[in-house]
């Protein structure tokens, strides 16, 4: 099994995906263990002094003015975890929780948190045992860290609360730890606070969304090319020299992808009907501009994610010179903004895909295709309601595009009076990505059927490869009306699993 070694200088996005989705094992580097020990010595020295130090010998948040005596500090750390594990709502997905745990371990291993090496090792042991704390949908404002989600994870480290075992069964955490030979941790000064103060949940969801969107933007280039073919559009607008004079990188990449898919097509630009077009509609002609802008948004979001992966997010932090200083680095604004930005881009990509689908179904705009791509229009409804479903998905995505990060609700007796709502931005982006997959599946379903209805005209080799692959995957072609939901589900699985991109790339080579 693949192993990810966690050092002091952060991890990569591929490391996060390997642990969250691939079940990779986690090990602590020798360097990380040494840094953990050195930082802990600083915290222990401060804890022994009479002077109050935030997070070490004081309360938290609005209660930070109280000095906590030594005999109460272990109880203080236990209490912050128990009281902050106050999430509600549905369970968060296993991959999100594993990303959350791994990213908190990444910061702990930086040597800036003051957590003991044995606590970090227990965090790794939980991941390696496949034990996943039960984390709930609601409880983070994206500031002072993803507090409730991280608290539920810390609670499992203490052997309390509920967790899911590697068999998928939820049991008391203490039972699961005992079954895997893991000793629950007894938290000491600062450790409870250090386990809760991070942007780990929203960052993990950002990294996974970027991975999914990378595949979906390639998928959208393929479905847009198929729709262009089915509508007898022209590929001249995809010429590299046209995109070179407006040098947005994403736009150029999307146009190149579409052109690669359409190479050798017998349908593009040569078979206009009795109402010749000087230009194709915007949803066809401007596909690279819209998808390209989304790609450039992803590039910015990826830069933010890389910076956050290199960060040690905690409060207070242990500095190399021995100081323990309070800060505001836990504020989720940098991550929250790009999460919202990606939801906007995804909604627009879905919107333009839906417009192409609608054009394929409208006999007045499809240039010779039957109404709704029906076998016997009137007796058959064809794909009429598939477009309704697609439109409903797009409408929800537009609602999800309203930025969460523009909101703030004060908390902690006005001590935490401006928050990022980054966790909420991440949660709605996951739904948007899920919906985008379905929207592209409907366009794929409509475009492949439309191409097959263009009898006597040969599609591009890459297009034919996609059609052959999607039919082999159980998505049926033209014909009389049938129970449509299974076809759409199969098309969704085809896009979601990356098979659409893989089918095109067998002809085109790697898409950008």
Short mmCIF file of N, CA, C and O in Angstrom, two decimals, residues 90-199:
data_model
loop_
_atom_site.label_atom_id
_atom_site.label_comp_id
_atom_site.label_asym_id
_atom_site.label_seq_id
_atom_site.Cartn_x
_atom_site.Cartn_y
_atom_site.Cartn_z
N UNK A 90 -26.59 15.72 9.16
CA UNK A 90 -26.11 14.47 8.55
C UNK A 90 -24.61 14.28 8.74
O UNK A 90 -23.86 15.23 8.96
N UNK A 91 -24.18 13.02 8.64
CA UNK A 91 -22.76 12.73 8.72
C UNK A 91 -22.03 13.24 7.48
O UNK A 91 -22.54 13.20 6.37
N UNK A 92 -20.82 13.72 7.71
CA UNK A 92 -19.95 14.14 6.62
C UNK A 92 -19.28 12.90 6.02
O UNK A 92 -19.02 11.92 6.72
N UNK A 93 -19.01 12.95 4.73
CA UNK A 93 -18.46 11.80 4.01
C UNK A 93 -17.11 11.37 4.57
O UNK A 93 -16.32 12.18 5.04
N UNK A 94 -16.86 10.07 4.48
CA UNK A 94 -15.63 9.48 5.01
C UNK A 94 -14.39 10.16 4.44
O UNK A 94 -13.44 10.45 5.17
N UNK A 95 -14.37 10.42 3.13
CA UNK A 95 -13.18 11.02 2.52
C UNK A 95 -12.91 12.41 3.06
O UNK A 95 -11.75 12.82 3.19
N UNK A 96 -13.96 13.14 3.39
CA UNK A 96 -13.78 14.48 3.95
C UNK A 96 -13.17 14.40 5.34
O UNK A 96 -12.26 15.17 5.69
N UNK A 97 -13.65 13.45 6.15
CA UNK A 97 -13.12 13.32 7.51
C UNK A 97 -11.67 12.86 7.48
O UNK A 97 -10.84 13.36 8.25
N UNK A 98 -11.34 11.94 6.58
CA UNK A 98 -9.93 11.51 6.49
C UNK A 98 -9.04 12.66 6.04
O UNK A 98 -7.91 12.81 6.56
N UNK A 99 -9.50 13.47 5.12
CA UNK A 99 -8.72 14.65 4.71
C UNK A 99 -8.55 15.61 5.88
O UNK A 99 -7.45 16.16 6.11
N UNK A 100 -9.62 15.82 6.61
CA UNK A 100 -9.62 16.71 7.79
C UNK A 100 -8.58 16.24 8.80
O UNK A 100 -7.75 17.02 9.29
N UNK A 101 -8.59 14.95 9.13
CA UNK A 101 -7.66 14.39 10.11
C UNK A 101 -6.21 14.50 9.62
O UNK A 101 -5.31 14.86 10.38
N UNK A 102 -6.01 14.16 8.35
CA UNK A 102 -4.65 14.16 7.80
C UNK A 102 -4.07 15.57 7.76
O UNK A 102 -2.89 15.79 8.09
N UNK A 103 -4.89 16.55 7.39
CA UNK A 103 -4.40 17.92 7.31
C UNK A 103 -4.13 18.51 8.69
O UNK A 103 -3.20 19.30 8.86
N UNK A 104 -4.91 18.12 9.70
CA UNK A 104 -4.58 18.57 11.05
C UNK A 104 -3.27 17.94 11.50
O UNK A 104 -2.44 18.60 12.13
N UNK A 105 -3.06 16.66 11.15
CA UNK A 105 -1.79 16.01 11.47
C UNK A 105 -0.63 16.73 10.78
O UNK A 105 0.45 16.89 11.36
N UNK A 106 -0.86 17.17 9.55
CA UNK A 106 0.17 17.91 8.81
C UNK A 106 0.61 19.14 9.58
O UNK A 106 1.81 19.42 9.73
N UNK A 107 -0.34 19.91 10.12
CA UNK A 107 0.01 21.11 10.87
C UNK A 107 0.66 20.76 12.20
O UNK A 107 1.63 21.39 12.63
N UNK A 108 0.15 19.74 12.87
CA UNK A 108 0.74 19.30 14.13
C UNK A 108 2.21 18.97 13.95
O UNK A 108 3.08 19.31 14.77
N UNK A 109 2.53 18.30 12.82
CA UNK A 109 3.91 17.87 12.56
C UNK A 109 4.83 19.02 12.15
O UNK A 109 6.04 18.82 12.01
N UNK A 110 4.28 20.21 11.95
CA UNK A 110 5.11 21.35 11.57
C UNK A 110 6.04 21.79 12.70
O UNK A 110 7.02 22.49 12.47
N UNK A 111 5.69 21.38 13.92
CA UNK A 111 6.49 21.83 15.06
C UNK A 111 6.10 23.18 15.59
O UNK A 111 6.80 23.74 16.43
N UNK A 112 4.96 23.70 15.13
CA UNK A 112 4.51 25.02 15.59
C UNK A 112 3.32 24.94 16.54
O UNK A 112 2.79 25.99 16.94
N UNK A 113 2.88 23.73 16.91
CA UNK A 113 1.67 23.62 17.72
C UNK A 113 1.93 23.24 19.17
O UNK A 113 1.08 23.47 20.03
N UNK A 114 3.06 22.63 19.46
CA UNK A 114 3.36 22.23 20.82
C UNK A 114 2.73 20.92 21.24
O UNK A 114 2.74 20.57 22.43
N UNK A 115 2.19 20.17 20.31
CA UNK A 115 1.59 18.87 20.59
C UNK A 115 2.70 17.83 20.75
O UNK A 115 3.68 17.82 20.01
N UNK A 116 2.54 16.90 21.70
CA UNK A 116 3.54 15.86 21.92
C UNK A 116 3.60 14.87 20.75
O UNK A 116 2.60 14.63 20.08
N UNK A 117 4.77 14.27 20.51
CA UNK A 117 4.90 13.30 19.42
C UNK A 117 3.92 12.13 19.53
O UNK A 117 3.40 11.65 18.52
N UNK A 118 3.62 11.68 20.76
CA UNK A 118 2.71 10.53 20.91
C UNK A 118 1.28 10.85 20.47
O UNK A 118 0.55 9.97 20.02
N UNK A 119 0.88 12.11 20.60
CA UNK A 119 -0.45 12.50 20.12
C UNK A 119 -0.49 12.45 18.59
O UNK A 119 -1.44 11.93 18.00
N UNK A 120 0.55 12.98 17.96
CA UNK A 120 0.62 12.93 16.49
C UNK A 120 0.64 11.49 16.00
O UNK A 120 0.00 11.14 15.00
N UNK A 121 1.38 10.63 16.69
CA UNK A 121 1.43 9.22 16.27
C UNK A 121 0.07 8.56 16.39
O UNK A 121 -0.33 7.75 15.54
N UNK A 122 -0.68 8.91 17.42
CA UNK A 122 -2.02 8.33 17.57
C UNK A 122 -2.94 8.81 16.46
O UNK A 122 -3.80 8.05 15.98
N UNK A 123 -2.78 10.04 16.03
CA UNK A 123 -3.56 10.54 14.89
C UNK A 123 -3.26 9.71 13.65
O UNK A 123 -4.17 9.32 12.91
N UNK A 124 -1.98 9.42 13.42
CA UNK A 124 -1.60 8.58 12.28
C UNK A 124 -2.15 7.16 12.45
O UNK A 124 -2.60 6.54 11.48
N UNK A 125 -2.12 6.66 13.68
CA UNK A 125 -2.63 5.30 13.93
C UNK A 125 -4.11 5.19 13.59
O UNK A 125 -4.56 4.16 13.05
N UNK A 126 -4.89 6.21 13.92
CA UNK A 126 -6.31 6.20 13.59
C UNK A 126 -6.53 6.10 12.08
O UNK A 126 -7.36 5.32 11.60
N UNK A 127 -5.79 6.93 11.34
CA UNK A 127 -5.91 6.90 9.88
C UNK A 127 -5.52 5.53 9.33
O UNK A 127 -6.20 4.97 8.47
N UNK A 128 -4.43 4.98 9.84
CA UNK A 128 -3.95 3.71 9.33
C UNK A 128 -4.87 2.55 9.69
O UNK A 128 -4.93 1.55 8.97
N UNK A 129 -5.60 2.69 10.78
CA UNK A 129 -6.55 1.65 11.18
C UNK A 129 -7.88 1.76 10.44
O UNK A 129 -8.73 0.87 10.58
N UNK A 130 -8.06 2.83 9.69
CA UNK A 130 -9.32 3.02 8.99
C UNK A 130 -10.46 3.43 9.90
O UNK A 130 -11.64 3.21 9.58
N UNK A 131 -10.12 4.03 11.03
CA UNK A 131 -11.14 4.52 11.97
C UNK A 131 -11.49 5.96 11.60
O UNK A 131 -10.61 6.82 11.54
N UNK A 132 -12.77 6.20 11.35
CA UNK A 132 -13.21 7.51 10.89
C UNK A 132 -14.21 8.11 11.87
O UNK A 132 -15.33 7.59 12.02
N UNK A 133 -13.86 9.17 12.57
CA UNK A 133 -14.80 9.79 13.50
C UNK A 133 -16.09 10.21 12.82
O UNK A 133 -16.10 10.57 11.64
N UNK A 134 -17.18 10.17 13.56
CA UNK A 134 -18.46 10.67 13.06
C UNK A 134 -18.44 12.20 13.18
O UNK A 134 -18.37 12.74 14.28
N UNK A 135 -18.47 12.86 12.04
CA UNK A 135 -18.46 14.33 11.98
C UNK A 135 -19.76 14.77 11.32
O UNK A 135 -20.21 14.15 10.35
N UNK A 136 -20.36 15.83 11.82
CA UNK A 136 -21.66 16.27 11.33
C UNK A 136 -21.54 17.50 10.43
O UNK A 136 -20.56 18.24 10.47
N UNK A 137 -22.58 17.69 9.65
CA UNK A 137 -22.61 18.73 8.61
C UNK A 137 -22.42 20.14 9.17
O UNK A 137 -21.72 20.96 8.60
N UNK A 138 -23.06 20.42 10.30
CA UNK A 138 -23.09 21.80 10.82
C UNK A 138 -22.29 21.91 12.11
O UNK A 138 -22.33 21.03 12.97
N UNK A 139 -21.55 23.02 12.23
CA UNK A 139 -20.79 23.26 13.45
C UNK A 139 -19.55 24.09 13.24
O UNK A 139 -18.85 24.41 14.19
N UNK A 140 -19.26 24.45 11.97
CA UNK A 140 -18.09 25.28 11.70
C UNK A 140 -18.52 26.60 11.07
O UNK A 140 -19.31 26.62 10.13
N UNK A 141 -17.95 27.68 11.58
CA UNK A 141 -18.12 29.00 10.97
C UNK A 141 -16.90 29.38 10.13
O UNK A 141 -16.82 30.47 9.60
N UNK A 142 -15.95 28.46 10.02
CA UNK A 142 -14.78 28.71 9.20
C UNK A 142 -13.84 29.73 9.80
O UNK A 142 -13.11 30.41 9.08
N UNK A 143 -13.84 29.83 11.13
CA UNK A 143 -12.95 30.76 11.81
C UNK A 143 -12.67 30.21 13.20
O UNK A 143 -13.52 29.55 13.78
N UNK A 144 -11.47 30.49 13.71
CA UNK A 144 -10.93 29.74 14.85
C UNK A 144 -10.85 28.27 14.49
O UNK A 144 -10.87 27.40 15.34
N UNK A 145 -10.79 28.01 13.21
CA UNK A 145 -10.73 26.65 12.72
C UNK A 145 -12.11 26.08 12.44
O UNK A 145 -13.14 26.68 12.75
N UNK A 146 -12.11 24.89 11.83
CA UNK A 146 -13.35 24.14 11.65
C UNK A 146 -13.63 23.44 12.97
O UNK A 146 -13.42 22.23 13.14
N UNK A 147 -14.13 24.22 13.94
CA UNK A 147 -14.09 23.82 15.34
C UNK A 147 -14.86 22.54 15.65
O UNK A 147 -14.29 21.57 16.17
N UNK A 148 -16.15 22.51 15.37
CA UNK A 148 -16.92 21.31 15.72
C UNK A 148 -16.45 20.08 14.95
O UNK A 148 -16.26 19.01 15.55
N UNK A 149 -16.22 20.17 13.63
CA UNK A 149 -15.72 18.98 12.93
C UNK A 149 -14.41 18.45 13.49
O UNK A 149 -14.24 17.24 13.71
N UNK A 150 -13.45 19.34 13.75
CA UNK A 150 -12.18 18.91 14.30
C UNK A 150 -12.34 18.38 15.72
O UNK A 150 -11.61 17.46 16.14
N UNK A 151 -13.27 18.94 16.48
CA UNK A 151 -13.50 18.47 17.84
C UNK A 151 -14.02 17.03 17.86
O UNK A 151 -13.62 16.23 18.71
N UNK A 152 -14.89 16.70 16.92
CA UNK A 152 -15.37 15.32 16.85
C UNK A 152 -14.22 14.36 16.55
O UNK A 152 -14.20 13.22 17.04
N UNK A 153 -13.25 14.81 15.77
CA UNK A 153 -12.07 13.98 15.49
C UNK A 153 -11.20 13.85 16.74
O UNK A 153 -10.71 12.76 17.06
N UNK A 154 -11.00 14.96 17.45
CA UNK A 154 -10.21 14.92 18.67
C UNK A 154 -10.88 14.06 19.74
O UNK A 154 -10.21 13.38 20.53
N UNK A 155 -12.20 14.07 19.76
CA UNK A 155 -12.94 13.25 20.72
C UNK A 155 -12.63 11.77 20.52
O UNK A 155 -12.46 11.01 21.48
N UNK A 156 -12.53 11.36 19.25
CA UNK A 156 -12.18 9.97 18.96
C UNK A 156 -10.78 9.65 19.46
O UNK A 156 -10.52 8.56 19.97
N UNK A 157 -9.83 10.59 19.32
CA UNK A 157 -8.48 10.39 19.85
C UNK A 157 -8.51 10.11 21.35
O UNK A 157 -7.68 9.35 21.87
N UNK A 158 -9.48 10.71 22.03
CA UNK A 158 -9.62 10.52 23.47
C UNK A 158 -10.38 9.24 23.81
O UNK A 158 -10.57 8.92 24.98
N UNK A 159 -10.84 8.53 22.78
CA UNK A 159 -11.60 7.31 23.02
C UNK A 159 -13.05 7.56 23.36
O UNK A 159 -13.73 6.69 23.93
N UNK A 160 -13.56 8.74 22.99
CA UNK A 160 -14.94 9.10 23.30
C UNK A 160 -15.72 9.35 22.01
O UNK A 160 -15.15 9.48 20.92
N UNK A 161 -17.05 9.43 22.12
CA UNK A 161 -17.89 9.67 20.96
C UNK A 161 -18.02 8.43 20.09
O UNK A 161 -17.72 7.31 20.52
N UNK A 162 -18.46 8.64 18.86
CA UNK A 162 -18.69 7.54 17.92
C UNK A 162 -17.76 7.67 16.72
O UNK A 162 -17.38 8.76 16.33
N UNK A 163 -17.45 6.53 16.14
CA UNK A 163 -16.60 6.50 14.95
C UNK A 163 -16.99 5.30 14.10
O UNK A 163 -17.61 4.35 14.58
N UNK A 164 -16.62 5.37 12.85
CA UNK A 164 -16.87 4.28 11.91
C UNK A 164 -15.61 3.44 11.76
O UNK A 164 -14.53 3.97 11.54
N UNK A 165 -15.77 2.14 11.87
CA UNK A 165 -14.64 1.25 11.70
C UNK A 165 -14.36 0.97 10.24
O UNK A 165 -15.11 1.39 9.35
N UNK A 166 -13.28 0.25 9.94
CA UNK A 166 -12.97 -0.07 8.54
C UNK A 166 -14.02 -0.92 7.87
O UNK A 166 -14.08 -0.98 6.64
N UNK A 167 -14.89 -1.55 8.68
CA UNK A 167 -15.99 -2.34 8.12
C UNK A 167 -17.22 -1.51 7.82
O UNK A 167 -18.24 -2.04 7.36
N UNK A 168 -17.15 -0.19 8.08
CA UNK A 168 -18.28 0.69 7.80
C UNK A 168 -19.32 0.75 8.90
O UNK A 168 -20.33 1.43 8.76
N UNK A 169 -19.08 0.06 10.00
CA UNK A 169 -20.04 0.04 11.11
C UNK A 169 -19.65 1.10 12.13
O UNK A 169 -18.49 1.20 12.53
N UNK A 170 -20.64 1.89 12.57
CA UNK A 170 -20.41 2.92 13.58
C UNK A 170 -20.51 2.29 14.97
O UNK A 170 -21.48 1.60 15.29
N UNK A 171 -19.47 2.52 15.77
CA UNK A 171 -19.41 1.98 17.12
C UNK A 171 -18.84 3.03 18.06
O UNK A 171 -18.26 4.03 17.62
N UNK A 172 -18.96 2.84 19.38
CA UNK A 172 -18.27 3.75 20.30
C UNK A 172 -16.78 3.78 20.02
O UNK A 172 -16.15 2.74 19.79
N UNK A 173 -16.22 4.96 20.02
CA UNK A 173 -14.81 5.12 19.65
C UNK A 173 -13.88 4.32 20.55
O UNK A 173 -12.89 3.74 20.08
N UNK A 174 -14.20 4.26 21.84
CA UNK A 174 -13.35 3.52 22.75
C UNK A 174 -13.23 2.06 22.37
O UNK A 174 -12.15 1.45 22.47
N UNK A 175 -14.35 1.45 21.93
CA UNK A 175 -14.33 0.06 21.49
C UNK A 175 -13.45 -0.12 20.26
O UNK A 175 -12.69 -1.08 20.15
N UNK A 176 -13.57 0.80 19.31
CA UNK A 176 -12.78 0.70 18.09
C UNK A 176 -11.29 0.84 18.36
O UNK A 176 -10.47 0.09 17.80
N UNK A 177 -10.93 1.79 19.21
CA UNK A 177 -9.51 1.96 19.53
C UNK A 177 -8.97 0.72 20.21
O UNK A 177 -7.87 0.24 19.86
N UNK A 178 -9.72 0.16 21.14
CA UNK A 178 -9.27 -1.04 21.85
C UNK A 178 -9.10 -2.21 20.88
O UNK A 178 -8.14 -2.98 20.98
N UNK A 179 -10.03 -2.33 19.93
CA UNK A 179 -9.97 -3.43 18.97
C UNK A 179 -8.74 -3.35 18.09
O UNK A 179 -8.28 -4.38 17.57
N UNK A 180 -8.19 -2.16 17.92
CA UNK A 180 -7.01 -1.99 17.07
C UNK A 180 -5.75 -1.71 17.88
O UNK A 180 -4.72 -1.31 17.32
N UNK A 181 -5.83 -1.90 19.18
CA UNK A 181 -4.65 -1.73 20.02
C UNK A 181 -4.16 -0.31 20.14
O UNK A 181 -2.97 -0.08 20.36
N UNK A 182 -5.06 0.64 20.02
CA UNK A 182 -4.69 2.06 20.10
C UNK A 182 -5.08 2.60 21.48
O UNK A 182 -6.25 2.47 21.89
N UNK A 183 -4.14 3.18 22.17
CA UNK A 183 -4.40 3.73 23.50
C UNK A 183 -4.92 5.16 23.36
O UNK A 183 -4.29 5.99 22.69
N UNK A 184 -6.08 5.49 23.94
CA UNK A 184 -6.59 6.86 23.86
C UNK A 184 -5.60 7.85 24.46
O UNK A 184 -4.86 7.53 25.41
N UNK A 185 -5.56 9.06 23.90
CA UNK A 185 -4.63 10.06 24.41
C UNK A 185 -5.23 10.78 25.61
O UNK A 185 -6.45 10.94 25.72
N UNK A 186 -4.35 11.18 26.51
CA UNK A 186 -4.74 12.04 27.63
C UNK A 186 -4.11 13.40 27.35
O UNK A 186 -2.89 13.57 27.44
N UNK A 187 -4.93 14.35 26.98
CA UNK A 187 -4.44 15.64 26.51
C UNK A 187 -3.80 16.44 27.64
O UNK A 187 -4.27 16.45 28.77
N UNK A 188 -2.73 17.16 27.29
CA UNK A 188 -2.06 18.06 28.21
C UNK A 188 -2.16 19.49 27.69
O UNK A 188 -2.85 19.76 26.71
N UNK A 189 -1.45 20.41 28.36
CA UNK A 189 -1.57 21.83 28.04
C UNK A 189 -1.47 22.08 26.54
O UNK A 189 -0.60 21.53 25.87
N UNK A 190 -2.36 22.89 26.04
CA UNK A 190 -2.44 23.38 24.66
C UNK A 190 -2.92 22.34 23.64
O UNK A 190 -3.38 22.69 22.56
N UNK A 191 -2.85 21.06 23.97
CA UNK A 191 -3.10 20.05 22.96
C UNK A 191 -4.55 20.01 22.48
O UNK A 191 -4.80 19.85 21.28
N UNK A 192 -5.50 20.17 23.38
CA UNK A 192 -6.89 20.19 22.94
C UNK A 192 -7.14 21.32 21.97
O UNK A 192 -7.73 21.14 20.90
N UNK A 193 -6.65 22.50 22.31
CA UNK A 193 -6.82 23.67 21.44
C UNK A 193 -6.12 23.46 20.10
O UNK A 193 -6.67 23.79 19.04
N UNK A 194 -4.92 22.88 20.11
CA UNK A 194 -4.17 22.68 18.88
C UNK A 194 -4.85 21.71 17.92
O UNK A 194 -4.64 21.77 16.71
N UNK A 195 -5.65 20.80 18.45
CA UNK A 195 -6.33 19.83 17.59
C UNK A 195 -7.57 20.41 16.92
O UNK A 195 -8.13 19.80 16.02
N UNK A 196 -7.99 21.60 17.34
CA UNK A 196 -9.25 22.18 16.85
C UNK A 196 -9.08 23.39 15.95
O UNK A 196 -10.02 23.77 15.25
N UNK A 197 -7.91 23.99 15.96
CA UNK A 197 -7.73 25.33 15.37
C UNK A 197 -7.16 25.27 13.96
O UNK A 197 -5.99 25.54 13.74
N UNK A 198 -7.97 24.89 12.97
CA UNK A 198 -7.42 24.83 11.63
C UNK A 198 -8.47 24.90 10.54
O UNK A 198 -9.65 24.65 10.77
N UNK A 199 -8.02 25.22 9.34
CA UNK A 199 -8.90 25.30 8.17
C UNK A 199 -8.92 23.96 7.43
O UNK A 199 -9.17 23.90 6.23
#
